Amino acid sequence: MADSLDGRVVMITGGSTGIGRAAALCCAREGARLVIADIDEAEAANTLDQVKTAGAEGRFVRCDVSQGDQVRAVVASVAEHEGRLDAAFNNAGIESDWASTTRCTEENFDRTIAINLKGVWLCMRDQIAQMLRQGGGGSIVNTASVAGLVGSRGGCAYVASKHGVVGLTKTAALEFAPKGVRVNAVCPGVIETPMVERMIESTKLEREAFERQEPIGRLGQPREIGEAVTWLLSDASSFVTGVAMPVDGGFVAV
Ligand code: NAD
């Protein structure tokens, strides 16, 4: 990539597995210094081993993104240890219990919103404040979903959370464009990660049913999202802000 992330400090939430891990590896290849914020320390160690093999540096900070004090502590720790925060990928999320509008429980709704939506806002709040304090702008990418762009039967809480992420992204993009902080969202289609493996298991649907949702005829690979995220985080996308970019094998083109 022409405008690499060489030496840039990048914070990734949900970087222990799946899309977050793949994005960490793509950023590592571009020379980024990584901070993985997640609740799963064991899997984070695997991510960091692979980051090291790719020739980059990284460290883990335990953080539940739904807890404001924990998010604040991670960003403060980045400011103290790495000295600055250049970019962030707010990606931590849960699939939630798949349930329709009439069957979704209040507990499921609250938990999904707390992690998938409030977690993104909490992260952006402290990350943008840090970027403004240090000067020089920054780039943030939030993980929404194709479920942030279109409805999905039975996905009440998840779809609401991901549409919310798109709204937060556009709003922060407008607010901080004049200050040089760009904010975008990536909207993955169905990607082969532990999350989707769990969904295949819990819905008892055949894997082919998930593949058929993708016009391209297969599930996406985490690396295919990681590449798009790396581009959005880097200066190669310097005129792009406020977009919710589908990376979805044609899912929302139907
Ligand atoms: P995954 O389950 O493999 O990874 C999720 C990561 O988030 C894990 O490392 C997990 O430990 C972490 N996490 C969960 N709750 C957390 C919390 N409260 N605080 C901090 N970390 C937490 O799933 P994935 O498929 O890689 O999903 C990553 C993101 O992509 C999610 O936001 C998900 O909604 C979104 N997404 C996934 C797909 C897909 O098909 N896999 C499609 C669209 C959007």
PDB file of C-alpha atoms and ligand atoms in Angstrom:
ATOM      1  CA  MET A   1       0.000   0.000   0.000  1.00  0.00           C
ATOM      2  CA  ALA A   2       1.346   3.417  -0.929  1.00  0.00           C
ATOM      3  CA  ASP A   3       0.305   5.194   2.253  1.00  0.00           C
ATOM      4  CA  SER A   4       1.228   2.613   4.832  1.00  0.00           C
ATOM      5  CA  LEU A   5       0.564   2.558   8.564  1.00  0.00           C
ATOM      6  CA  ASP A   6       4.284   2.501   9.280  1.00  0.00           C
ATOM      7  CA  GLY A   7       4.842   3.372  12.950  1.00  0.00           C
ATOM      8  CA  ARG A   8       1.186   4.368  13.463  1.00  0.00           C
ATOM      9  CA  VAL A   9      -0.475   3.359  16.727  1.00  0.00           C
ATOM     10  CA  VAL A  10      -3.691   1.451  16.005  1.00  0.00           C
ATOM     11  CA  MET A  11      -6.161   0.318  18.694  1.00  0.00           C
ATOM     12  CA  ILE A  12      -8.362  -2.645  17.746  1.00  0.00           C
ATOM     13  CA  THR A  13     -11.302  -3.815  19.854  1.00  0.00           C
ATOM     14  CA  GLY A  14     -12.396  -7.409  19.405  1.00  0.00           C
ATOM     15  CA  GLY A  15      -8.952  -8.183  17.995  1.00  0.00           C
ATOM     16  CA  SER A  16      -8.609 -11.560  19.693  1.00  0.00           C
ATOM     17  CA  THR A  17     -10.389 -13.552  16.948  1.00  0.00           C
ATOM     18  CA  GLY A  18     -12.190 -13.319  13.614  1.00  0.00           C
ATOM     19  CA  ILE A  19     -12.347 -10.045  11.718  1.00  0.00           C
ATOM     20  CA  GLY A  20     -10.432  -8.121  14.397  1.00  0.00           C
ATOM     21  CA  ARG A  21      -7.514 -10.550  14.302  1.00  0.00           C
ATOM     22  CA  ALA A  22      -7.400 -10.449  10.491  1.00  0.00           C
ATOM     23  CA  ALA A  23      -7.408  -6.652  10.546  1.00  0.00           C
ATOM     24  CA  ALA A  24      -4.594  -6.674  13.115  1.00  0.00           C
ATOM     25  CA  LEU A  25      -2.505  -8.851  10.808  1.00  0.00           C
ATOM     26  CA  CYS A  26      -3.177  -6.629   7.771  1.00  0.00           C
ATOM     27  CA  CYS A  27      -2.218  -3.539   9.830  1.00  0.00           C
ATOM     28  CA  ALA A  28       0.889  -5.355  11.132  1.00  0.00           C
ATOM     29  CA  ARG A  29       1.964  -6.025   7.553  1.00  0.00           C
ATOM     30  CA  GLU A  30       1.785  -2.245   6.977  1.00  0.00           C
ATOM     31  CA  GLY A  31       4.031  -1.598   9.990  1.00  0.00           C
ATOM     32  CA  ALA A  32       1.441  -0.507  12.581  1.00  0.00           C
ATOM     33  CA  ARG A  33       1.983  -0.692  16.351  1.00  0.00           C
ATOM     34  CA  LEU A  34      -1.067  -2.493  17.707  1.00  0.00           C
ATOM     35  CA  VAL A  35      -3.063  -2.374  20.902  1.00  0.00           C
ATOM     36  CA  ILE A  36      -5.591  -5.208  21.137  1.00  0.00           C
ATOM     37  CA  ALA A  37      -8.484  -4.440  23.508  1.00  0.00           C
ATOM     38  CA  ASP A  38     -10.686  -7.458  24.188  1.00  0.00           C
ATOM     39  CA  ILE A  39     -12.146  -9.661  26.914  1.00  0.00           C
ATOM     40  CA  ASP A  40     -10.426 -12.824  25.608  1.00  0.00           C
ATOM     41  CA  GLU A  41      -6.786 -12.775  26.719  1.00  0.00           C
ATOM     42  CA  ALA A  42      -5.905 -16.310  25.554  1.00  0.00           C
ATOM     43  CA  GLU A  43      -6.971 -15.706  21.942  1.00  0.00           C
ATOM     44  CA  ALA A  44      -5.357 -12.253  22.021  1.00  0.00           C
ATOM     45  CA  ALA A  45      -2.051 -13.984  22.741  1.00  0.00           C
ATOM     46  CA  ASN A  46      -2.494 -15.967  19.499  1.00  0.00           C
ATOM     47  CA  THR A  47      -3.193 -12.768  17.580  1.00  0.00           C
ATOM     48  CA  LEU A  48      -0.119 -11.104  19.066  1.00  0.00           C
ATOM     49  CA  ASP A  49       2.087 -14.106  18.195  1.00  0.00           C
ATOM     50  CA  GLN A  50       0.995 -13.728  14.572  1.00  0.00           C
ATOM     51  CA  VAL A  51       1.531  -9.952  14.706  1.00  0.00           C
ATOM     52  CA  LYS A  52       5.074 -10.569  15.922  1.00  0.00           C
ATOM     53  CA  THR A  53       5.693 -13.114  13.157  1.00  0.00           C
ATOM     54  CA  ALA A  54       4.602 -10.425  10.685  1.00  0.00           C
ATOM     55  CA  GLY A  55       7.394  -8.233  12.109  1.00  0.00           C
ATOM     56  CA  ALA A  56       5.233  -5.776  14.054  1.00  0.00           C
ATOM     57  CA  GLU A  57       4.747  -4.871  17.713  1.00  0.00           C
ATOM     58  CA  GLY A  58       1.583  -5.222  19.765  1.00  0.00           C
ATOM     59  CA  ARG A  59       0.198  -5.600  23.238  1.00  0.00           C
ATOM     60  CA  PHE A  60      -3.046  -6.645  24.900  1.00  0.00           C
ATOM     61  CA  VAL A  61      -5.230  -4.633  27.244  1.00  0.00           C
ATOM     62  CA  ARG A  62      -8.245  -6.303  28.829  1.00  0.00           C
ATOM     63  CA  CYS A  63     -11.368  -4.256  28.127  1.00  0.00           C
ATOM     64  CA  ASP A  64     -15.105  -4.845  28.055  1.00  0.00           C
ATOM     65  CA  VAL A  65     -16.211  -2.169  25.575  1.00  0.00           C
ATOM     66  CA  SER A  66     -19.619  -1.807  27.208  1.00  0.00           C
ATOM     67  CA  GLN A  67     -17.954  -0.399  30.361  1.00  0.00           C
ATOM     68  CA  GLY A  68     -17.042   3.271  30.111  1.00  0.00           C
ATOM     69  CA  ASP A  69     -14.369   3.160  32.815  1.00  0.00           C
ATOM     70  CA  GLN A  70     -12.576   0.270  31.079  1.00  0.00           C
ATOM     71  CA  VAL A  71     -12.637   2.008  27.692  1.00  0.00           C
ATOM     72  CA  ARG A  72     -11.310   5.207  29.276  1.00  0.00           C
ATOM     73  CA  ALA A  73      -8.499   3.226  30.916  1.00  0.00           C
ATOM     74  CA  VAL A  74      -7.397   1.619  27.612  1.00  0.00           C
ATOM     75  CA  VAL A  75      -7.192   4.944  25.789  1.00  0.00           C
ATOM     76  CA  ALA A  76      -5.311   6.476  28.733  1.00  0.00           C
ATOM     77  CA  SER A  77      -2.932   3.515  28.709  1.00  0.00           C
ATOM     78  CA  VAL A  78      -2.281   3.998  24.969  1.00  0.00           C
ATOM     79  CA  ALA A  79      -1.539   7.687  25.535  1.00  0.00           C
ATOM     80  CA  GLU A  80       0.871   6.766  28.331  1.00  0.00           C
ATOM     81  CA  HIS A  81       2.642   3.740  26.791  1.00  0.00           C
ATOM     82  CA  GLU A  82       2.546   4.361  23.042  1.00  0.00           C
ATOM     83  CA  GLY A  83       2.520   8.167  23.406  1.00  0.00           C
ATOM     84  CA  ARG A  84      -0.287   8.750  20.875  1.00  0.00           C
ATOM     85  CA  LEU A  85      -3.263   7.163  19.100  1.00  0.00           C
ATOM     86  CA  ASP A  86      -3.328   7.472  15.316  1.00  0.00           C
ATOM     87  CA  ALA A  87      -6.100   5.098  14.326  1.00  0.00           C
ATOM     88  CA  ALA A  88      -8.733   2.794  15.793  1.00  0.00           C
ATOM     89  CA  PHE A  89     -10.856  -0.119  14.625  1.00  0.00           C
ATOM     90  CA  ASN A  90     -13.938  -0.418  16.860  1.00  0.00           C
ATOM     91  CA  ASN A  91     -14.955  -3.927  15.994  1.00  0.00           C
ATOM     92  CA  ALA A  92     -15.905  -5.822  19.183  1.00  0.00           C
ATOM     93  CA  GLY A  93     -19.400  -7.222  18.924  1.00  0.00           C
ATOM     94  CA  ILE A  94     -21.730 -10.097  19.640  1.00  0.00           C
ATOM     95  CA  GLU A  95     -24.212 -11.885  17.387  1.00  0.00           C
ATOM     96  CA  SER A  96     -26.937 -11.635  20.082  1.00  0.00           C
ATOM     97  CA  ASP A  97     -29.784 -14.111  20.383  1.00  0.00           C
ATOM     98  CA  TRP A  98     -31.498 -14.194  17.002  1.00  0.00           C
ATOM     99  CA  ALA A  99     -35.094 -13.246  17.803  1.00  0.00           C
ATOM    100  CA  SER A 100     -37.934 -11.361  16.141  1.00  0.00           C
ATOM    101  CA  THR A 101     -39.350  -8.016  17.288  1.00  0.00           C
ATOM    102  CA  THR A 102     -42.066  -9.753  19.326  1.00  0.00           C
ATOM    103  CA  ARG A 103     -39.830 -12.501  20.759  1.00  0.00           C
ATOM    104  CA  CYS A 104     -36.671 -10.551  21.582  1.00  0.00           C
ATOM    105  CA  THR A 105     -36.186 -10.309  25.356  1.00  0.00           C
ATOM    106  CA  GLU A 106     -35.369  -7.047  27.099  1.00  0.00           C
ATOM    107  CA  GLU A 107     -32.153  -8.594  28.433  1.00  0.00           C
ATOM    108  CA  ASN A 108     -31.014  -9.621  24.930  1.00  0.00           C
ATOM    109  CA  PHE A 109     -31.860  -6.185  23.533  1.00  0.00           C
ATOM    110  CA  ASP A 110     -30.013  -4.335  26.314  1.00  0.00           C
ATOM    111  CA  ARG A 111     -26.900  -6.537  26.146  1.00  0.00           C
ATOM    112  CA  THR A 112     -26.670  -6.284  22.359  1.00  0.00           C
ATOM    113  CA  ILE A 113     -27.043  -2.508  22.369  1.00  0.00           C
ATOM    114  CA  ALA A 114     -24.564  -2.167  25.261  1.00  0.00           C
ATOM    115  CA  ILE A 115     -21.763  -4.023  23.472  1.00  0.00           C
ATOM    116  CA  ASN A 116     -22.436  -3.420  19.767  1.00  0.00           C
ATOM    117  CA  LEU A 117     -23.633   0.185  19.882  1.00  0.00           C
ATOM    118  CA  LYS A 118     -22.792   1.850  23.204  1.00  0.00           C
ATOM    119  CA  GLY A 119     -19.353   0.203  23.060  1.00  0.00           C
ATOM    120  CA  VAL A 120     -18.589   1.904  19.741  1.00  0.00           C
ATOM    121  CA  TRP A 121     -19.738   5.278  21.079  1.00  0.00           C
ATOM    122  CA  LEU A 122     -17.682   4.925  24.288  1.00  0.00           C
ATOM    123  CA  CYS A 123     -14.588   4.067  22.253  1.00  0.00           C
ATOM    124  CA  MET A 124     -15.040   6.936  19.806  1.00  0.00           C
ATOM    125  CA  ARG A 125     -15.696   9.403  22.620  1.00  0.00           C
ATOM    126  CA  ASP A 126     -12.323   8.773  24.241  1.00  0.00           C
ATOM    127  CA  GLN A 127     -10.349   8.040  21.065  1.00  0.00           C
ATOM    128  CA  ILE A 128     -11.429  11.269  19.354  1.00  0.00           C
ATOM    129  CA  ALA A 129     -10.706  13.278  22.521  1.00  0.00           C
ATOM    130  CA  GLN A 130      -7.185  11.799  22.550  1.00  0.00           C
ATOM    131  CA  MET A 131      -6.674  12.497  18.821  1.00  0.00           C
ATOM    132  CA  LEU A 132      -7.740  16.136  19.308  1.00  0.00           C
ATOM    133  CA  ARG A 133      -5.451  16.554  22.349  1.00  0.00           C
ATOM    134  CA  GLN A 134      -2.393  15.293  20.501  1.00  0.00           C
ATOM    135  CA  GLY A 135      -3.150  17.113  17.193  1.00  0.00           C
ATOM    136  CA  GLY A 136      -2.589  15.743  13.711  1.00  0.00           C
ATOM    137  CA  GLY A 137      -5.960  14.104  13.091  1.00  0.00           C
ATOM    138  CA  GLY A 138      -6.693  10.408  12.954  1.00  0.00           C
ATOM    139  CA  SER A 139      -8.767   7.689  11.337  1.00  0.00           C
ATOM    140  CA  ILE A 140     -11.459   5.544  12.947  1.00  0.00           C
ATOM    141  CA  VAL A 141     -13.302   2.576  11.446  1.00  0.00           C
ATOM    142  CA  ASN A 142     -16.327   1.040  13.153  1.00  0.00           C
ATOM    143  CA  THR A 143     -17.673  -2.413  12.367  1.00  0.00           C
ATOM    144  CA  ALA A 144     -21.316  -2.218  11.349  1.00  0.00           C
ATOM    145  CA  SER A 145     -22.706  -4.959   9.081  1.00  0.00           C
ATOM    146  CA  VAL A 146     -24.958  -5.418   6.086  1.00  0.00           C
ATOM    147  CA  ALA A 147     -27.478  -5.602   8.954  1.00  0.00           C
ATOM    148  CA  GLY A 148     -26.698  -1.913   9.474  1.00  0.00           C
ATOM    149  CA  LEU A 149     -27.953  -1.159   5.959  1.00  0.00           C
ATOM    150  CA  VAL A 150     -30.979  -3.426   5.496  1.00  0.00           C
ATOM    151  CA  GLY A 151     -33.424  -5.223   7.789  1.00  0.00           C
ATOM    152  CA  SER A 152     -33.183  -8.903   8.590  1.00  0.00           C
ATOM    153  CA  ARG A 153     -36.119 -11.005   9.809  1.00  0.00           C
ATOM    154  CA  GLY A 154     -35.455 -12.245  13.331  1.00  0.00           C
ATOM    155  CA  GLY A 155     -32.524  -9.935  13.928  1.00  0.00           C
ATOM    156  CA  CYS A 156     -34.313  -7.295  16.005  1.00  0.00           C
ATOM    157  CA  ALA A 157     -31.578  -6.369  18.504  1.00  0.00           C
ATOM    158  CA  TYR A 158     -28.590  -6.987  16.218  1.00  0.00           C
ATOM    159  CA  VAL A 159     -30.031  -5.021  13.287  1.00  0.00           C
ATOM    160  CA  ALA A 160     -30.969  -2.122  15.578  1.00  0.00           C
ATOM    161  CA  SER A 161     -27.444  -2.058  17.026  1.00  0.00           C
ATOM    162  CA  LYS A 162     -25.743  -2.083  13.616  1.00  0.00           C
ATOM    163  CA  HIS A 163     -28.027   0.600  12.109  1.00  0.00           C
ATOM    164  CA  GLY A 164     -27.070   2.617  15.193  1.00  0.00           C
ATOM    165  CA  VAL A 165     -23.362   2.157  14.440  1.00  0.00           C
ATOM    166  CA  VAL A 166     -23.907   3.613  10.961  1.00  0.00           C
ATOM    167  CA  GLY A 167     -25.677   6.640  12.478  1.00  0.00           C
ATOM    168  CA  LEU A 168     -22.936   7.186  15.065  1.00  0.00           C
ATOM    169  CA  THR A 169     -20.304   6.927  12.334  1.00  0.00           C
ATOM    170  CA  LYS A 170     -21.898   9.521  10.052  1.00  0.00           C
ATOM    171  CA  THR A 171     -22.495  11.914  12.950  1.00  0.00           C
ATOM    172  CA  ALA A 172     -18.935  11.730  14.302  1.00  0.00           C
ATOM    173  CA  ALA A 173     -17.591  12.055  10.743  1.00  0.00           C
ATOM    174  CA  LEU A 174     -19.473  15.342  10.252  1.00  0.00           C
ATOM    175  CA  GLU A 175     -18.496  16.646  13.685  1.00  0.00           C
ATOM    176  CA  PHE A 176     -14.761  16.012  13.364  1.00  0.00           C
ATOM    177  CA  ALA A 177     -14.004  16.301   9.627  1.00  0.00           C
ATOM    178  CA  PRO A 178     -12.876  19.916  10.144  1.00  0.00           C
ATOM    179  CA  LYS A 179     -10.388  18.688  12.774  1.00  0.00           C
ATOM    180  CA  GLY A 180      -8.852  16.051  10.486  1.00  0.00           C
ATOM    181  CA  VAL A 181     -10.375  13.017  12.196  1.00  0.00           C
ATOM    182  CA  ARG A 182     -12.016  10.702   9.647  1.00  0.00           C
ATOM    183  CA  VAL A 183     -14.695   8.214  10.763  1.00  0.00           C
ATOM    184  CA  ASN A 184     -16.003   5.414   8.565  1.00  0.00           C
ATOM    185  CA  ALA A 185     -17.836   2.103   8.969  1.00  0.00           C
ATOM    186  CA  VAL A 186     -17.280  -1.221   7.312  1.00  0.00           C
ATOM    187  CA  CYS A 187     -20.345  -3.362   6.616  1.00  0.00           C
ATOM    188  CA  PRO A 188     -19.317  -7.007   6.250  1.00  0.00           C
ATOM    189  CA  GLY A 189     -21.519  -9.622   4.610  1.00  0.00           C
ATOM    190  CA  VAL A 190     -21.393 -13.174   5.989  1.00  0.00           C
ATOM    191  CA  ILE A 191     -17.780 -13.791   6.983  1.00  0.00           C
ATOM    192  CA  GLU A 192     -16.252 -17.097   8.043  1.00  0.00           C
ATOM    193  CA  THR A 193     -15.408 -16.362  11.689  1.00  0.00           C
ATOM    194  CA  PRO A 194     -16.086 -18.038  15.046  1.00  0.00           C
ATOM    195  CA  MET A 195     -19.238 -15.866  15.269  1.00  0.00           C
ATOM    196  CA  VAL A 196     -20.708 -17.315  12.084  1.00  0.00           C
ATOM    197  CA  GLU A 197     -19.662 -20.843  13.087  1.00  0.00           C
ATOM    198  CA  ARG A 198     -21.669 -20.337  16.301  1.00  0.00           C
ATOM    199  CA  MET A 199     -24.658 -19.044  14.299  1.00  0.00           C
ATOM    200  CA  ILE A 200     -24.559 -22.026  11.951  1.00  0.00           C
ATOM    201  CA  GLU A 201     -24.495 -24.295  15.000  1.00  0.00           C
ATOM    202  CA  SER A 202     -27.268 -22.525  16.911  1.00  0.00           C
ATOM    203  CA  THR A 203     -29.700 -22.025  14.012  1.00  0.00           C
ATOM    204  CA  LYS A 204     -29.180 -25.602  12.753  1.00  0.00           C
ATOM    205  CA  LEU A 205     -29.228 -24.132   9.242  1.00  0.00           C
ATOM    206  CA  GLU A 206     -27.004 -25.758   6.646  1.00  0.00           C
ATOM    207  CA  ARG A 207     -23.847 -23.860   5.844  1.00  0.00           C
ATOM    208  CA  GLU A 208     -25.099 -23.639   2.232  1.00  0.00           C
ATOM    209  CA  ALA A 209     -28.039 -21.518   3.430  1.00  0.00           C
ATOM    210  CA  PHE A 210     -25.526 -18.889   4.590  1.00  0.00           C
ATOM    211  CA  GLU A 211     -23.536 -19.209   1.366  1.00  0.00           C
ATOM    212  CA  ARG A 212     -26.690 -18.726  -0.722  1.00  0.00           C
ATOM    213  CA  GLN A 213     -27.206 -15.291   0.887  1.00  0.00           C
ATOM    214  CA  GLU A 214     -24.045 -14.144  -0.876  1.00  0.00           C
ATOM    215  CA  PRO A 215     -24.453 -13.373  -4.619  1.00  0.00           C
ATOM    216  CA  ILE A 216     -20.745 -14.143  -4.983  1.00  0.00           C
ATOM    217  CA  GLY A 217     -21.552 -17.744  -3.944  1.00  0.00           C
ATOM    218  CA  ARG A 218     -19.305 -18.172  -0.909  1.00  0.00           C
ATOM    219  CA  LEU A 219     -18.697 -16.796   2.568  1.00  0.00           C
ATOM    220  CA  GLY A 220     -16.234 -13.948   2.918  1.00  0.00           C
ATOM    221  CA  GLN A 221     -12.866 -14.422   4.578  1.00  0.00           C
ATOM    222  CA  PRO A 222     -11.835 -12.266   7.563  1.00  0.00           C
ATOM    223  CA  ARG A 223      -8.786 -11.039   5.618  1.00  0.00           C
ATOM    224  CA  GLU A 224     -11.085  -9.544   2.967  1.00  0.00           C
ATOM    225  CA  ILE A 225     -12.554  -7.254   5.645  1.00  0.00           C
ATOM    226  CA  GLY A 226      -9.111  -6.621   7.148  1.00  0.00           C
ATOM    227  CA  GLU A 227      -7.820  -5.297   3.811  1.00  0.00           C
ATOM    228  CA  ALA A 228     -10.702  -2.811   3.497  1.00  0.00           C
ATOM    229  CA  VAL A 229     -10.256  -1.682   7.111  1.00  0.00           C
ATOM    230  CA  THR A 230      -6.512  -1.162   6.617  1.00  0.00           C
ATOM    231  CA  TRP A 231      -7.207   1.002   3.577  1.00  0.00           C
ATOM    232  CA  LEU A 232      -9.764   3.086   5.496  1.00  0.00           C
ATOM    233  CA  LEU A 233      -7.357   3.491   8.455  1.00  0.00           C
ATOM    234  CA  SER A 234      -4.487   4.613   6.234  1.00  0.00           C
ATOM    235  CA  ASP A 235      -3.918   7.875   4.357  1.00  0.00           C
ATOM    236  CA  ALA A 236      -4.664   6.030   1.100  1.00  0.00           C
ATOM    237  CA  SER A 237      -8.339   6.837   1.846  1.00  0.00           C
ATOM    238  CA  SER A 238      -7.635  10.450   2.880  1.00  0.00           C
ATOM    239  CA  PHE A 239     -10.753  11.934   1.177  1.00  0.00           C
ATOM    240  CA  VAL A 240     -13.141   9.293   2.556  1.00  0.00           C
ATOM    241  CA  THR A 241     -15.190  10.018   5.672  1.00  0.00           C
ATOM    242  CA  GLY A 242     -18.725   9.238   6.826  1.00  0.00           C
ATOM    243  CA  VAL A 243     -19.188   6.203   4.596  1.00  0.00           C
ATOM    244  CA  ALA A 244     -20.730   2.857   5.543  1.00  0.00           C
ATOM    245  CA  MET A 245     -18.826   0.645   3.113  1.00  0.00           C
ATOM    246  CA  PRO A 246     -20.293  -2.763   2.235  1.00  0.00           C
ATOM    247  CA  VAL A 247     -17.698  -5.516   1.845  1.00  0.00           C
ATOM    248  CA  ASP A 248     -20.270  -8.161   1.256  1.00  0.00           C
ATOM    249  CA  GLY A 249     -19.991 -10.227  -1.924  1.00  0.00           C
ATOM    250  CA  GLY A 250     -22.954  -8.277  -3.353  1.00  0.00           C
ATOM    251  CA  PHE A 251     -25.338  -8.915  -0.418  1.00  0.00           C
ATOM    252  CA  VAL A 252     -26.912  -5.418  -0.420  1.00  0.00           C
ATOM    253  CA  ALA A 253     -26.826  -5.020  -4.214  1.00  0.00           C
ATOM    254  CA  VAL A 254     -29.828  -7.362  -4.538  1.00  0.00           C
TER     255      VAL A 254
HETATM  256  P1  NAD B   1     -15.869 -13.068  16.696  1.00  0.00           P
HETATM  257  O1  NAD B   1     -16.834 -13.601  17.705  1.00  0.00           O
HETATM  258  O2  NAD B   1     -14.910 -13.971  16.044  1.00  0.00           O
HETATM  259  O3  NAD B   1     -15.026 -11.868  17.329  1.00  0.00           O
HETATM  260  C1  NAD B   1     -15.598 -10.948  18.219  1.00  0.00           C
HETATM  261  C2  NAD B   1     -14.515 -10.437  19.133  1.00  0.00           C
HETATM  262  O4  NAD B   1     -15.091  -9.459  20.000  1.00  0.00           O
HETATM  263  C3  NAD B   1     -13.924 -11.544  20.032  1.00  0.00           C
HETATM  264  O5  NAD B   1     -12.536 -11.419  20.100  1.00  0.00           O
HETATM  265  C4  NAD B   1     -14.576 -11.274  21.384  1.00  0.00           C
HETATM  266  O6  NAD B   1     -13.793 -11.708  22.473  1.00  0.00           O
HETATM  267  C5  NAD B   1     -14.698  -9.757  21.336  1.00  0.00           C
HETATM  268  N1  NAD B   1     -15.728  -9.235  22.246  1.00  0.00           N
HETATM  269  C6  NAD B   1     -16.998  -9.678  22.424  1.00  0.00           C
HETATM  270  N2  NAD B   1     -17.607  -8.960  23.371  1.00  0.00           N
HETATM  271  C7  NAD B   1     -16.711  -8.042  23.793  1.00  0.00           C
HETATM  272  C8  NAD B   1     -16.752  -6.995  24.754  1.00  0.00           C
HETATM  273  N3  NAD B   1     -17.853  -6.775  25.501  1.00  0.00           N
HETATM  274  N4  NAD B   1     -15.661  -6.225  24.929  1.00  0.00           N
HETATM  275  C9  NAD B   1     -14.532  -6.454  24.206  1.00  0.00           C
HETATM  276  N5  NAD B   1     -14.425  -7.429  23.289  1.00  0.00           N
HETATM  277  C10 NAD B   1     -15.506  -8.215  23.100  1.00  0.00           C
HETATM  278  O7  NAD B   1     -16.784 -12.347  15.605  1.00  0.00           O
HETATM  279  P2  NAD B   1     -16.448 -11.630  14.227  1.00  0.00           P
HETATM  280  O8  NAD B   1     -17.291 -12.280  13.202  1.00  0.00           O
HETATM  281  O9  NAD B   1     -15.012 -11.457  13.995  1.00  0.00           O
HETATM  282  O10 NAD B   1     -17.140 -10.214  14.522  1.00  0.00           O
HETATM  283  C11 NAD B   1     -16.426  -9.007  14.626  1.00  0.00           C
HETATM  284  C12 NAD B   1     -17.397  -7.876  14.338  1.00  0.00           C
HETATM  285  O11 NAD B   1     -17.886  -8.013  13.004  1.00  0.00           O
HETATM  286  C13 NAD B   1     -18.644  -7.826  15.234  1.00  0.00           C
HETATM  287  O12 NAD B   1     -18.950  -6.492  15.544  1.00  0.00           O
HETATM  288  C14 NAD B   1     -19.707  -8.425  14.354  1.00  0.00           C
HETATM  289  O13 NAD B   1     -21.009  -7.989  14.724  1.00  0.00           O
HETATM  290  C15 NAD B   1     -19.298  -7.905  13.000  1.00  0.00           C
HETATM  291  N6  NAD B   1     -19.810  -8.623  11.839  1.00  0.00           N
HETATM  292  C16 NAD B   1     -19.511  -9.932  11.637  1.00  0.00           C
HETATM  293  C17 NAD B   1     -19.998 -10.571  10.506  1.00  0.00           C
HETATM  294  C18 NAD B   1     -19.714 -12.011  10.206  1.00  0.00           C
HETATM  295  O14 NAD B   1     -20.355 -12.566   9.284  1.00  0.00           O
HETATM  296  N7  NAD B   1     -18.776 -12.670  10.883  1.00  0.00           N
HETATM  297  C19 NAD B   1     -20.808  -9.864   9.602  1.00  0.00           C
HETATM  298  C20 NAD B   1     -21.069  -8.529   9.843  1.00  0.00           C
HETATM  299  C21 NAD B   1     -20.570  -7.903  10.962  1.00  0.00           C
END
